[in-house]
PDB file of C-alpha atoms in Angstrom:
ATOM      1  CA  MET A   1      74.717 121.441 109.283  1.00 83.00           C
ATOM      2  CA  LEU A   2      75.764 120.125 105.881  1.00 88.00           C
ATOM      3  CA  GLY A   3      73.625 116.850 103.625  1.00 85.00           C
ATOM      4  CA  ARG A   4      71.326 115.620 101.037  1.00 82.00           C
ATOM      5  CA  HIS A   5      68.472 117.129 102.646  1.00 76.00           C
ATOM      6  CA  ASP A   6      66.660 115.501  99.767  1.00 78.00           C
ATOM      7  CA  ASP A   7      67.611 112.235 100.871  1.00 84.00           C
ATOM      8  CA  GLU A   8      64.997 110.577 103.040  1.00 84.00           C
ATOM      9  CA  GLN A   9      67.574 108.599 105.100  1.00 86.00           C
ATOM     10  CA  VAL A  10      70.032 111.947 105.853  1.00 88.00           C
ATOM     11  CA  ALA A  11      66.676 114.589 106.186  1.00 85.00           C
ATOM     12  CA  GLU A  12      65.788 111.850 109.309  1.00 89.00           C
ATOM     13  CA  LEU A  13      68.816 112.137 110.773  1.00 92.00           C
ATOM     14  CA  LEU A  14      68.945 115.977 109.941  1.00 88.00           C
ATOM     15  CA  HIS A  15      65.570 116.627 111.802  1.00 88.00           C
ATOM     16  CA  ALA A  16      66.138 114.410 114.955  1.00 91.00           C
ATOM     17  CA  LEU A  17      70.361 116.205 115.328  1.00 93.00           C
ATOM     18  CA  VAL A  18      68.223 119.599 114.970  1.00 90.00           C
ATOM     19  CA  ARG A  19      65.809 118.886 117.183  1.00 90.00           C
ATOM     20  CA  HIS A  20      68.477 117.304 119.659  1.00 93.00           C
ATOM     21  CA  LEU A  21      70.883 120.526 119.901  1.00 93.00           C
ATOM     22  CA  THR A  22      67.670 123.370 120.049  1.00 90.00           C
ATOM     23  CA  LYS A  23      66.749 121.868 122.964  1.00 91.00           C
ATOM     24  CA  ALA A  24      69.731 123.050 124.509  1.00 90.00           C
ATOM     25  CA  SER A  25      69.732 126.000 123.255  1.00 91.00           C
ATOM     26  CA  ILE A  26      72.855 125.731 120.384  1.00 92.00           C
ATOM     27  CA  GLU A  27      72.100 127.876 117.328  1.00 91.00           C
ATOM     28  CA  VAL A  28      72.309 125.739 114.202  1.00 90.00           C
ATOM     29  CA  LEU A  29      72.845 127.371 110.513  1.00 90.00           C
ATOM     30  CA  ALA A  30      71.622 125.492 107.834  1.00 83.00           C
ATOM     31  CA  PRO A  31      71.960 126.417 104.372  1.00 82.00           C
ATOM     32  CA  ALA A  32      68.938 128.443 102.770  1.00 78.00           C
ATOM     33  CA  ALA A  33      68.372 126.041 100.148  1.00 71.00           C
ATOM     34  CA  LEU A  34      67.302 123.359 102.728  1.00 68.00           C
ATOM     35  CA  ALA A  35      63.396 122.661 101.985  1.00 55.00           C
ATOM     36  CA  HIS A  36      62.723 121.311 105.267  1.00 61.00           C
ATOM     37  CA  ASP A  37      60.356 123.029 108.451  1.00 69.00           C
ATOM     38  CA  LEU A  38      63.396 123.031 110.664  1.00 74.00           C
ATOM     39  CA  ASP A  39      63.768 125.624 113.757  1.00 74.00           C
ATOM     40  CA  VAL A  40      67.560 126.699 112.126  1.00 83.00           C
ATOM     41  CA  GLU A  41      69.069 130.203 110.994  1.00 86.00           C
ATOM     42  CA  ARG A  42      69.325 130.128 106.945  1.00 84.00           C
ATOM     43  CA  VAL A  43      72.435 131.226 105.676  1.00 86.00           C
ATOM     44  CA  ASP A  44      74.440 130.345 102.250  1.00 85.00           C
ATOM     45  CA  GLU A  45      75.721 127.394 101.589  1.00 83.00           C
ATOM     46  CA  SER A  46      79.296 128.250 100.603  1.00 80.00           C
ATOM     47  CA  SER A  47      79.481 130.302 103.563  1.00 82.00           C
ATOM     48  CA  ILE A  48      78.162 128.789 106.189  1.00 87.00           C
ATOM     49  CA  ALA A  49      81.169 127.727 107.666  1.00 86.00           C
ATOM     50  CA  ASN A  50      81.804 131.474 108.544  1.00 87.00           C
ATOM     51  CA  ASP A  51      80.086 131.827 111.314  1.00 86.00           C
ATOM     52  CA  ALA A  52      80.344 127.851 112.609  1.00 90.00           C
ATOM     53  CA  ASP A  53      82.408 126.758 115.630  1.00 91.00           C
ATOM     54  CA  LEU A  54      81.584 123.290 114.028  1.00 93.00           C
ATOM     55  CA  VAL A  55      80.212 121.843 110.632  1.00 94.00           C
ATOM     56  CA  ILE A  56      78.357 118.796 110.970  1.00 94.00           C
ATOM     57  CA  ALA A  57      78.002 116.726 107.546  1.00 94.00           C
ATOM     58  CA  ILE A  58      75.778 114.032 107.330  1.00 93.00           C
ATOM     59  CA  GLY A  59      75.715 112.169 104.459  1.00 91.00           C
ATOM     60  CA  GLY A  60      78.898 110.008 102.618  1.00 89.00           C
ATOM     61  CA  ASP A  61      82.805 110.697 101.791  1.00 89.00           C
ATOM     62  CA  GLY A  62      81.120 112.685  98.875  1.00 90.00           C
ATOM     63  CA  THR A  63      79.628 115.331 101.442  1.00 91.00           C
ATOM     64  CA  MET A  64      82.457 115.128 103.568  1.00 93.00           C
ATOM     65  CA  LEU A  65      84.100 115.679 100.740  1.00 93.00           C
ATOM     66  CA  TYR A  66      82.164 118.923  99.721  1.00 91.00           C
ATOM     67  CA  ALA A  67      81.670 119.888 103.171  1.00 92.00           C
ATOM     68  CA  ALA A  68      85.895 119.899 103.585  1.00 92.00           C
ATOM     69  CA  LYS A  69      85.853 122.403 100.490  1.00 89.00           C
ATOM     70  CA  ILE A  70      83.822 124.871 102.067  1.00 87.00           C
ATOM     71  CA  ALA A  71      85.389 124.362 105.991  1.00 87.00           C
ATOM     72  CA  GLY A  72      88.750 123.776 105.145  1.00 75.00           C
ATOM     73  CA  GLY A  73      89.898 127.603 104.306  1.00 76.00           C
ATOM     74  CA  ARG A  74      88.339 128.798 107.530  1.00 83.00           C
ATOM     75  CA  ASP A  75      89.959 126.337 110.390  1.00 85.00           C
ATOM     76  CA  VAL A  76      86.195 125.371 111.337  1.00 92.00           C
ATOM     77  CA  PRO A  77      86.566 121.363 112.482  1.00 93.00           C
ATOM     78  CA  LEU A  78      84.369 119.383 110.680  1.00 95.00           C
ATOM     79  CA  LEU A  79      82.096 116.229 112.013  1.00 95.00           C
ATOM     80  CA  GLY A  80      80.828 113.379 109.705  1.00 94.00           C
ATOM     81  CA  ILE A  81      77.603 111.354 110.427  1.00 94.00           C
ATOM     82  CA  ASN A  82      77.732 108.464 108.194  1.00 91.00           C
ATOM     83  CA  ARG A  83      74.636 107.807 105.964  1.00 86.00           C
ATOM     84  CA  GLY A  84      76.734 106.433 102.737  1.00 72.00           C
ATOM     85  CA  ARG A  85      78.421 103.147 102.273  1.00 73.00           C
ATOM     86  CA  LEU A  86      81.646 102.811 103.178  1.00 69.00           C
ATOM     87  CA  GLY A  87      82.851 106.244 105.397  1.00 71.00           C
ATOM     88  CA  PHE A  88      86.332 106.696 106.136  1.00 85.00           C
ATOM     89  CA  LEU A  89      85.978 109.808 106.273  1.00 90.00           C
ATOM     90  CA  ALA A  90      82.167 110.055 108.054  1.00 87.00           C
ATOM     91  CA  ASP A  91      83.543 108.014 110.398  1.00 84.00           C
ATOM     92  CA  VAL A  92      80.219 108.344 112.836  1.00 91.00           C
ATOM     93  CA  SER A  93      77.024 105.931 112.466  1.00 90.00           C
ATOM     94  CA  PRO A  94      73.582 107.332 112.982  1.00 92.00           C
ATOM     95  CA  ASP A  95      73.329 105.073 116.365  1.00 93.00           C
ATOM     96  CA  GLU A  96      76.378 107.139 117.720  1.00 92.00           C
ATOM     97  CA  MET A  97      75.295 110.609 116.404  1.00 94.00           C
ATOM     98  CA  VAL A  98      73.395 112.301 119.596  1.00 95.00           C
ATOM     99  CA  ALA A  99      75.736 110.903 122.342  1.00 94.00           C
ATOM    100  CA  THR A 100      78.878 111.476 119.788  1.00 94.00           C
ATOM    101  CA  VAL A 101      77.709 115.088 119.204  1.00 95.00           C
ATOM    102  CA  ASP A 102      77.163 115.612 123.177  1.00 95.00           C
ATOM    103  CA  GLN A 103      80.784 114.253 123.551  1.00 94.00           C
ATOM    104  CA  ILE A 104      82.080 116.833 121.136  1.00 94.00           C
ATOM    105  CA  LEU A 105      80.456 119.298 122.702  1.00 92.00           C
ATOM    106  CA  ALA A 106      81.188 118.583 126.127  1.00 93.00           C
ATOM    107  CA  GLY A 107      84.867 118.552 125.143  1.00 93.00           C
ATOM    108  CA  GLN A 108      85.627 115.357 124.553  1.00 94.00           C
ATOM    109  CA  TYR A 109      87.134 114.602 121.373  1.00 94.00           C
ATOM    110  CA  ALA A 110      90.132 114.728 119.026  1.00 92.00           C
ATOM    111  CA  VAL A 111      91.045 116.764 115.847  1.00 93.00           C
ATOM    112  CA  GLU A 112      93.036 115.434 113.004  1.00 93.00           C
ATOM    113  CA  SER A 113      94.844 117.662 110.627  1.00 94.00           C
ATOM    114  CA  ARG A 114      94.704 116.653 106.974  1.00 95.00           C
ATOM    115  CA  LEU A 115      97.009 117.637 104.251  1.00 97.00           C
ATOM    116  CA  MET A 116      94.874 119.130 101.422  1.00 97.00           C
ATOM    117  CA  LEU A 117      96.393 119.519  97.674  1.00 98.00           C
ATOM    118  CA  ASP A 118      95.773 122.325  95.426  1.00 98.00           C
ATOM    119  CA  ALA A 119      95.184 121.991  91.319  1.00 98.00           C
ATOM    120  CA  VAL A 120      96.147 124.243  88.785  1.00 98.00           C
ATOM    121  CA  ILE A 121      95.156 123.658  85.332  1.00 98.00           C
ATOM    122  CA  THR A 122      97.414 126.481  83.140  1.00 98.00           C
ATOM    123  CA  HIS A 123      96.193 126.455  79.424  1.00 96.00           C
ATOM    124  CA  ALA A 124      98.495 127.872  76.507  1.00 94.00           C
ATOM    125  CA  ASP A 125      96.746 131.437  76.390  1.00 94.00           C
ATOM    126  CA  GLY A 126      97.520 131.933  80.155  1.00 94.00           C
ATOM    127  CA  GLU A 127      94.080 130.750  81.572  1.00 96.00           C
ATOM    128  CA  ARG A 128      94.218 129.198  84.741  1.00 97.00           C
ATOM    129  CA  VAL A 129      91.775 126.662  86.221  1.00 97.00           C
ATOM    130  CA  THR A 130      92.877 125.821  90.495  1.00 97.00           C
ATOM    131  CA  ALA A 131      90.895 123.799  92.830  1.00 96.00           C
ATOM    132  CA  THR A 132      91.548 122.352  96.046  1.00 96.00           C
ATOM    133  CA  ALA A 133      91.534 118.151  97.324  1.00 97.00           C
ATOM    134  CA  LEU A 134      91.589 116.378 100.253  1.00 96.00           C
ATOM    135  CA  ASN A 135      91.430 113.098  98.476  1.00 97.00           C
ATOM    136  CA  ASP A 136      92.667 113.520  95.113  1.00 98.00           C
ATOM    137  CA  ILE A 137      93.580 115.101  91.373  1.00 98.00           C
ATOM    138  CA  VAL A 138      92.719 112.564  88.684  1.00 98.00           C
ATOM    139  CA  LEU A 139      94.643 113.570  85.432  1.00 98.00           C
ATOM    140  CA  GLN A 140      92.610 111.279  82.824  1.00 96.00           C
ATOM    141  CA  ARG A 141      91.657 110.213  79.176  1.00 92.00           C
ATOM    142  CA  ARG A 142      88.349 111.654  77.864  1.00 87.00           C
ATOM    143  CA  ASP A 143      85.681 110.241  75.568  1.00 76.00           C
ATOM    144  CA  THR A 144      88.345 108.295  73.978  1.00 71.00           C
ATOM    145  CA  GLY A 145      89.423 104.674  73.874  1.00 73.00           C
ATOM    146  CA  ARG A 146      93.151 106.047  73.354  1.00 82.00           C
ATOM    147  CA  MET A 147      95.822 105.749  75.965  1.00 90.00           C
ATOM    148  CA  LEU A 148      97.506 109.082  77.684  1.00 94.00           C
ATOM    149  CA  ASP A 149     101.101 109.354  77.848  1.00 96.00           C
ATOM    150  CA  VAL A 150     101.809 112.085  80.682  1.00 97.00           C
ATOM    151  CA  VAL A 151     105.079 113.219  81.389  1.00 98.00           C
ATOM    152  CA  ALA A 152     105.865 113.710  84.920  1.00 98.00           C
ATOM    153  CA  ARG A 153     108.503 116.415  86.697  1.00 98.00           C
ATOM    154  CA  LEU A 154     108.925 116.781  90.314  1.00 98.00           C
ATOM    155  CA  ASP A 155     110.351 120.268  90.929  1.00 98.00           C
ATOM    156  CA  GLY A 156     111.476 120.554  87.414  1.00 97.00           C
ATOM    157  CA  GLN A 157     113.358 117.139  87.838  1.00 98.00           C
ATOM    158  CA  TYR A 158     112.093 114.286  84.821  1.00 98.00           C
ATOM    159  CA  VAL A 159     110.826 111.293  86.996  1.00 98.00           C
ATOM    160  CA  ASN A 160     108.539 109.040  84.323  1.00 97.00           C
ATOM    161  CA  THR A 161     106.480 108.969  80.940  1.00 97.00           C
ATOM    162  CA  HIS A 162     103.241 107.250  82.297  1.00 97.00           C
ATOM    163  CA  SER A 163     101.325 105.353  79.385  1.00 95.00           C
ATOM    164  CA  GLY A 164      97.852 104.521  80.337  1.00 95.00           C
ATOM    165  CA  ASP A 165      94.401 105.917  81.419  1.00 95.00           C
ATOM    166  CA  GLY A 166      95.652 108.813  83.457  1.00 96.00           C
ATOM    167  CA  LEU A 167      97.561 109.627  86.962  1.00 98.00           C
ATOM    168  CA  ILE A 168      96.079 109.611  89.950  1.00 98.00           C
ATOM    169  CA  VAL A 169      98.158 112.539  92.971  1.00 98.00           C
ATOM    170  CA  ALA A 170      96.579 111.347  96.038  1.00 98.00           C
ATOM    171  CA  THR A 171      96.459 113.098  99.789  1.00 98.00           C
ATOM    172  CA  PRO A 172      97.113 110.260 103.067  1.00 98.00           C
ATOM    173  CA  THR A 173      93.637 110.920 103.017  1.00 97.00           C
ATOM    174  CA  GLY A 174      92.894 109.975  99.834  1.00 97.00           C
ATOM    175  CA  SER A 175      95.208 106.853  99.515  1.00 97.00           C
ATOM    176  CA  THR A 176      92.396 104.605 100.454  1.00 95.00           C
ATOM    177  CA  ALA A 177      90.151 105.933  97.473  1.00 94.00           C
ATOM    178  CA  TYR A 178      90.636 105.614  93.983  1.00 96.00           C
ATOM    179  CA  SER A 179      94.668 105.012  94.450  1.00 97.00           C
ATOM    180  CA  LEU A 180      93.539 102.455  96.630  1.00 96.00           C
ATOM    181  CA  SER A 181      92.167 100.621  93.632  1.00 95.00           C
ATOM    182  CA  CYS A 182      95.152 101.396  91.618  1.00 96.00           C
ATOM    183  CA  GLY A 183      96.863  99.255  93.573  1.00 96.00           C
ATOM    184  CA  GLY A 184      98.511 102.343  95.510  1.00 97.00           C
ATOM    185  CA  PRO A 185      99.814 101.862  99.016  1.00 97.00           C
ATOM    186  CA  ILE A 186      97.595 103.623 102.554  1.00 97.00           C
ATOM    187  CA  VAL A 187      98.653 106.516 103.813  1.00 98.00           C
ATOM    188  CA  GLU A 188      98.566 106.808 107.951  1.00 97.00           C
ATOM    189  CA  PRO A 189      96.575 109.796 107.666  1.00 95.00           C
ATOM    190  CA  GLY A 190      98.995 112.039 109.889  1.00 93.00           C
ATOM    191  CA  LEU A 191     102.445 111.521 107.073  1.00 96.00           C
ATOM    192  CA  GLU A 192     103.256 114.812 105.113  1.00 97.00           C
ATOM    193  CA  ALA A 193     103.224 112.561 101.965  1.00 98.00           C
ATOM    194  CA  ILE A 194     101.694 112.325  98.209  1.00 98.00           C
ATOM    195  CA  VAL A 195     101.213 109.402  96.428  1.00 98.00           C
ATOM    196  CA  ILE A 196     101.079 109.002  92.430  1.00 98.00           C
ATOM    197  CA  ALA A 197      99.517 106.472  90.931  1.00 98.00           C
ATOM    198  CA  PRO A 198      99.193 105.196  87.550  1.00 98.00           C
ATOM    199  CA  ILE A 199      95.854 104.152  86.533  1.00 97.00           C
ATOM    200  CA  CYS A 200      95.861 100.855  84.634  1.00 95.00           C
ATOM    201  CA  PRO A 201      99.468 101.678  83.498  1.00 96.00           C
ATOM    202  CA  HIS A 202     100.961  99.988  80.140  1.00 93.00           C
ATOM    203  CA  THR A 203     103.933  98.830  80.767  1.00 92.00           C
ATOM    204  CA  LEU A 204     103.316  96.854  84.695  1.00 90.00           C
ATOM    205  CA  THR A 205     106.354  97.550  86.243  1.00 94.00           C
ATOM    206  CA  ASP A 206     105.142 101.487  86.581  1.00 96.00           C
ATOM    207  CA  ARG A 207     104.223 101.435  89.654  1.00 96.00           C
ATOM    208  CA  PRO A 208     103.023 104.186  92.227  1.00 98.00           C
ATOM    209  CA  ILE A 209     105.552 105.863  93.997  1.00 98.00           C
ATOM    210  CA  VAL A 210     105.363 107.958  97.703  1.00 98.00           C
ATOM    211  CA  ILE A 211     106.758 111.391  97.752  1.00 98.00           C
ATOM    212  CA  PRO A 212     107.425 114.122 100.262  1.00 98.00           C
ATOM    213  CA  SER A 213     104.610 116.891 100.229  1.00 98.00           C
ATOM    214  CA  THR A 214     106.403 119.699  99.994  1.00 98.00           C
ATOM    215  CA  ARG A 215     107.089 118.603  96.344  1.00 98.00           C
ATOM    216  CA  ARG A 216     106.003 120.003  93.172  1.00 98.00           C
ATOM    217  CA  ILE A 217     104.488 117.681  90.467  1.00 98.00           C
ATOM    218  CA  ASP A 218     104.172 119.278  87.175  1.00 98.00           C
ATOM    219  CA  LEU A 219     102.188 116.734  84.548  1.00 98.00           C
ATOM    220  CA  LYS A 220     101.713 117.435  80.798  1.00 97.00           C
ATOM    221  CA  ILE A 221      99.961 114.783  78.132  1.00 96.00           C
ATOM    222  CA  LEU A 222     101.918 113.800  74.998  1.00 96.00           C
ATOM    223  CA  GLU A 223      99.775 114.801  71.444  1.00 91.00           C
ATOM    224  CA  ARG A 224      98.364 111.458  70.396  1.00 86.00           C
ATOM    225  CA  GLU A 225      96.156 111.009  67.137  1.00 82.00           C
ATOM    226  CA  ASP A 226      92.977 111.684  69.350  1.00 80.00           C
ATOM    227  CA  THR A 227      93.889 112.802  72.365  1.00 84.00           C
ATOM    228  CA  SER A 228      91.447 113.767  74.886  1.00 89.00           C
ATOM    229  CA  ALA A 229      91.955 114.390  78.686  1.00 94.00           C
ATOM    230  CA  GLU A 230      90.436 116.181  81.791  1.00 96.00           C
ATOM    231  CA  VAL A 231      91.028 116.626  85.268  1.00 98.00           C
ATOM    232  CA  VAL A 232      89.015 115.902  87.967  1.00 98.00           C
ATOM    233  CA  VAL A 233      89.330 116.749  91.748  1.00 98.00           C
ATOM    234  CA  ASP A 234      87.729 115.330  94.446  1.00 97.00           C
ATOM    235  CA  GLY A 235      85.032 113.209  91.700  1.00 94.00           C
ATOM    236  CA  HIS A 236      84.565 116.253  89.769  1.00 95.00           C
ATOM    237  CA  SER A 237      85.792 117.554  86.869  1.00 96.00           C
ATOM    238  CA  ILE A 238      87.222 121.207  86.774  1.00 97.00           C
ATOM    239  CA  GLY A 239      88.193 121.446  83.095  1.00 96.00           C
ATOM    240  CA  ALA A 240      90.121 119.916  80.041  1.00 95.00           C
ATOM    241  CA  ILE A 241      93.716 119.789  79.417  1.00 96.00           C
ATOM    242  CA  GLU A 242      95.330 119.738  76.335  1.00 94.00           C
ATOM    243  CA  PRO A 243      98.826 118.722  75.532  1.00 94.00           C
ATOM    244  CA  ASP A 244     100.106 122.814  75.310  1.00 94.00           C
ATOM    245  CA  GLY A 245      98.563 122.659  78.790  1.00 95.00           C
ATOM    246  CA  GLU A 246     100.108 121.640  82.071  1.00 98.00           C
ATOM    247  CA  LEU A 247      98.781 120.402  85.319  1.00 98.00           C
ATOM    248  CA  SER A 248     100.364 121.337  88.483  1.00 98.00           C
ATOM    249  CA  VAL A 249     100.163 120.124  92.202  1.00 98.00           C
ATOM    250  CA  THR A 250     100.968 121.421  95.374  1.00 98.00           C
ATOM    251  CA  MET A 251     100.459 121.037  99.263  1.00 98.00           C
ATOM    252  CA  SER A 252      97.974 123.508 100.052  1.00 96.00           C
ATOM    253  CA  PRO A 253      97.793 126.383 102.426  1.00 95.00           C
ATOM    254  CA  TYR A 254      94.803 124.880 103.627  1.00 92.00           C
ATOM    255  CA  ARG A 255      93.807 122.095 105.566  1.00 94.00           C
ATOM    256  CA  ALA A 256      91.292 120.069 106.702  1.00 95.00           C
ATOM    257  CA  ARG A 257      90.283 119.387 110.518  1.00 94.00           C
ATOM    258  CA  LEU A 258      88.405 116.413 111.144  1.00 95.00           C
ATOM    259  CA  ILE A 259      87.067 115.723 114.957  1.00 94.00           C
ATOM    260  CA  HIS A 260      86.459 112.272 116.299  1.00 92.00           C
ATOM    261  CA  PRO A 261      85.160 111.319 119.504  1.00 89.00           C
ATOM    262  CA  PRO A 262      86.988 109.192 121.773  1.00 87.00           C
ATOM    263  CA  GLY A 263      88.828 106.289 121.282  1.00 88.00           C
ATOM    264  CA  TYR A 264      88.942 107.086 117.527  1.00 89.00           C
ATOM    265  CA  ASP A 265      91.515 104.358 115.793  1.00 91.00           C
ATOM    266  CA  PHE A 266      92.149 104.826 112.296  1.00 92.00           C
ATOM    267  CA  PHE A 267      92.992 101.288 111.900  1.00 93.00           C
ATOM    268  CA  GLY A 268      90.091 100.124 113.242  1.00 90.00           C
ATOM    269  CA  LEU A 269      88.550 101.899 111.233  1.00 89.00           C
ATOM    270  CA  LEU A 270      90.342 100.267 108.601  1.00 92.00           C
ATOM    271  CA  ARG A 271      89.722  96.664 109.670  1.00 91.00           C
ATOM    272  CA  SER A 272      86.393  97.155 109.659  1.00 87.00           C
ATOM    273  CA  LYS A 273      86.029  98.809 106.102  1.00 86.00           C
ATOM    274  CA  LEU A 274      88.126  96.301 104.555  1.00 89.00           C
ATOM    275  CA  PHE A 275      87.395  93.019 106.531  1.00 87.00           C
ATOM    276  CA  TRP A 276      91.020  92.694 107.537  1.00 89.00           C
ATOM    277  CA  GLY A 277      91.275  89.662 109.920  1.00 83.00           C
ATOM    278  CA  ARG A 278      87.985  88.503 109.062  1.00 77.00           C
ATOM    279  CA  ASP A 279      87.538  84.524 107.357  1.00 71.00           C
ATOM    280  CA  SER A 280      86.862  84.982 103.982  1.00 64.00           C
ATOM    281  CA  ARG A 281      86.193  81.556 103.582  1.00 64.00           C
ATOM    282  CA  VAL A 282      82.848  81.446 104.987  1.00 63.00           C
ATOM    283  CA  ARG A 283      80.506  82.879 104.083  1.00 60.00           C
ATOM    284  CA  ASN A 284      76.506  82.982 103.520  1.00 58.00           C
ATOM    285  CA  VAL A 285      75.010  82.011  99.997  1.00 54.00           C
ATOM    286  CA  ASP A 286      71.716  82.490  99.028  1.00 56.00           C
ATOM    287  CA  VAL A 287      70.624  80.132  95.799  1.00 46.00           C
TER     288      VAL A 287
END
């Protein structure tokens, strides 16, 4: 079980779920750093998925991304209890938590296999930095107001030189995250596809594109005065990238297995989170 235990709202749910599971004689694993006095087995957080049959993450989508990093390479299903704001990934509400967990333990659930991406930064000296993303890999400008010129190639074939604030490479899962705010499309999670979306492009005709997940994406930045860029994977910087370095993005051999209760509806989730079909003219305004 994972979550920001220093958050009172998360801690409240964590306590309630642990009590419920232990009453049902189900062994619960929790991070060794968990400060609360709970009847759980303490394990190292990074290896919590090694001995687990199910990982439950309580929090927002950030918590889910962190949990997917831990569980993704171990083929362990992941359930999200939403204590965040938007909740595209953590889609079970607190009110439904206990009933949903009981359904899942009774074998009533659906499992989705979500595409993940591997990022590799190769520096001029040969040093390599790697990371895996469930949402997106972002090459963005850093500590400067100057534009970046990003040269993109697919399987060695030149595509474009994108001038702007950077470039997003997103999975279908990540298509509803940063990419969406940059005008990228919403991609149904089951598609084997990758979105490449420019960030604040200098040329308005520089538009997002969708490519097969089997393609290799190589990105380099051109030398400019005061050029400074970094690579961010699922919201966390993995380091700077220089004009003599390269970022490569490929489909990961690992998958995130997201578990959902019966009746899960991706498009229903979109309608709920994005307020589709609602009359935006009806508003309650407090003066």
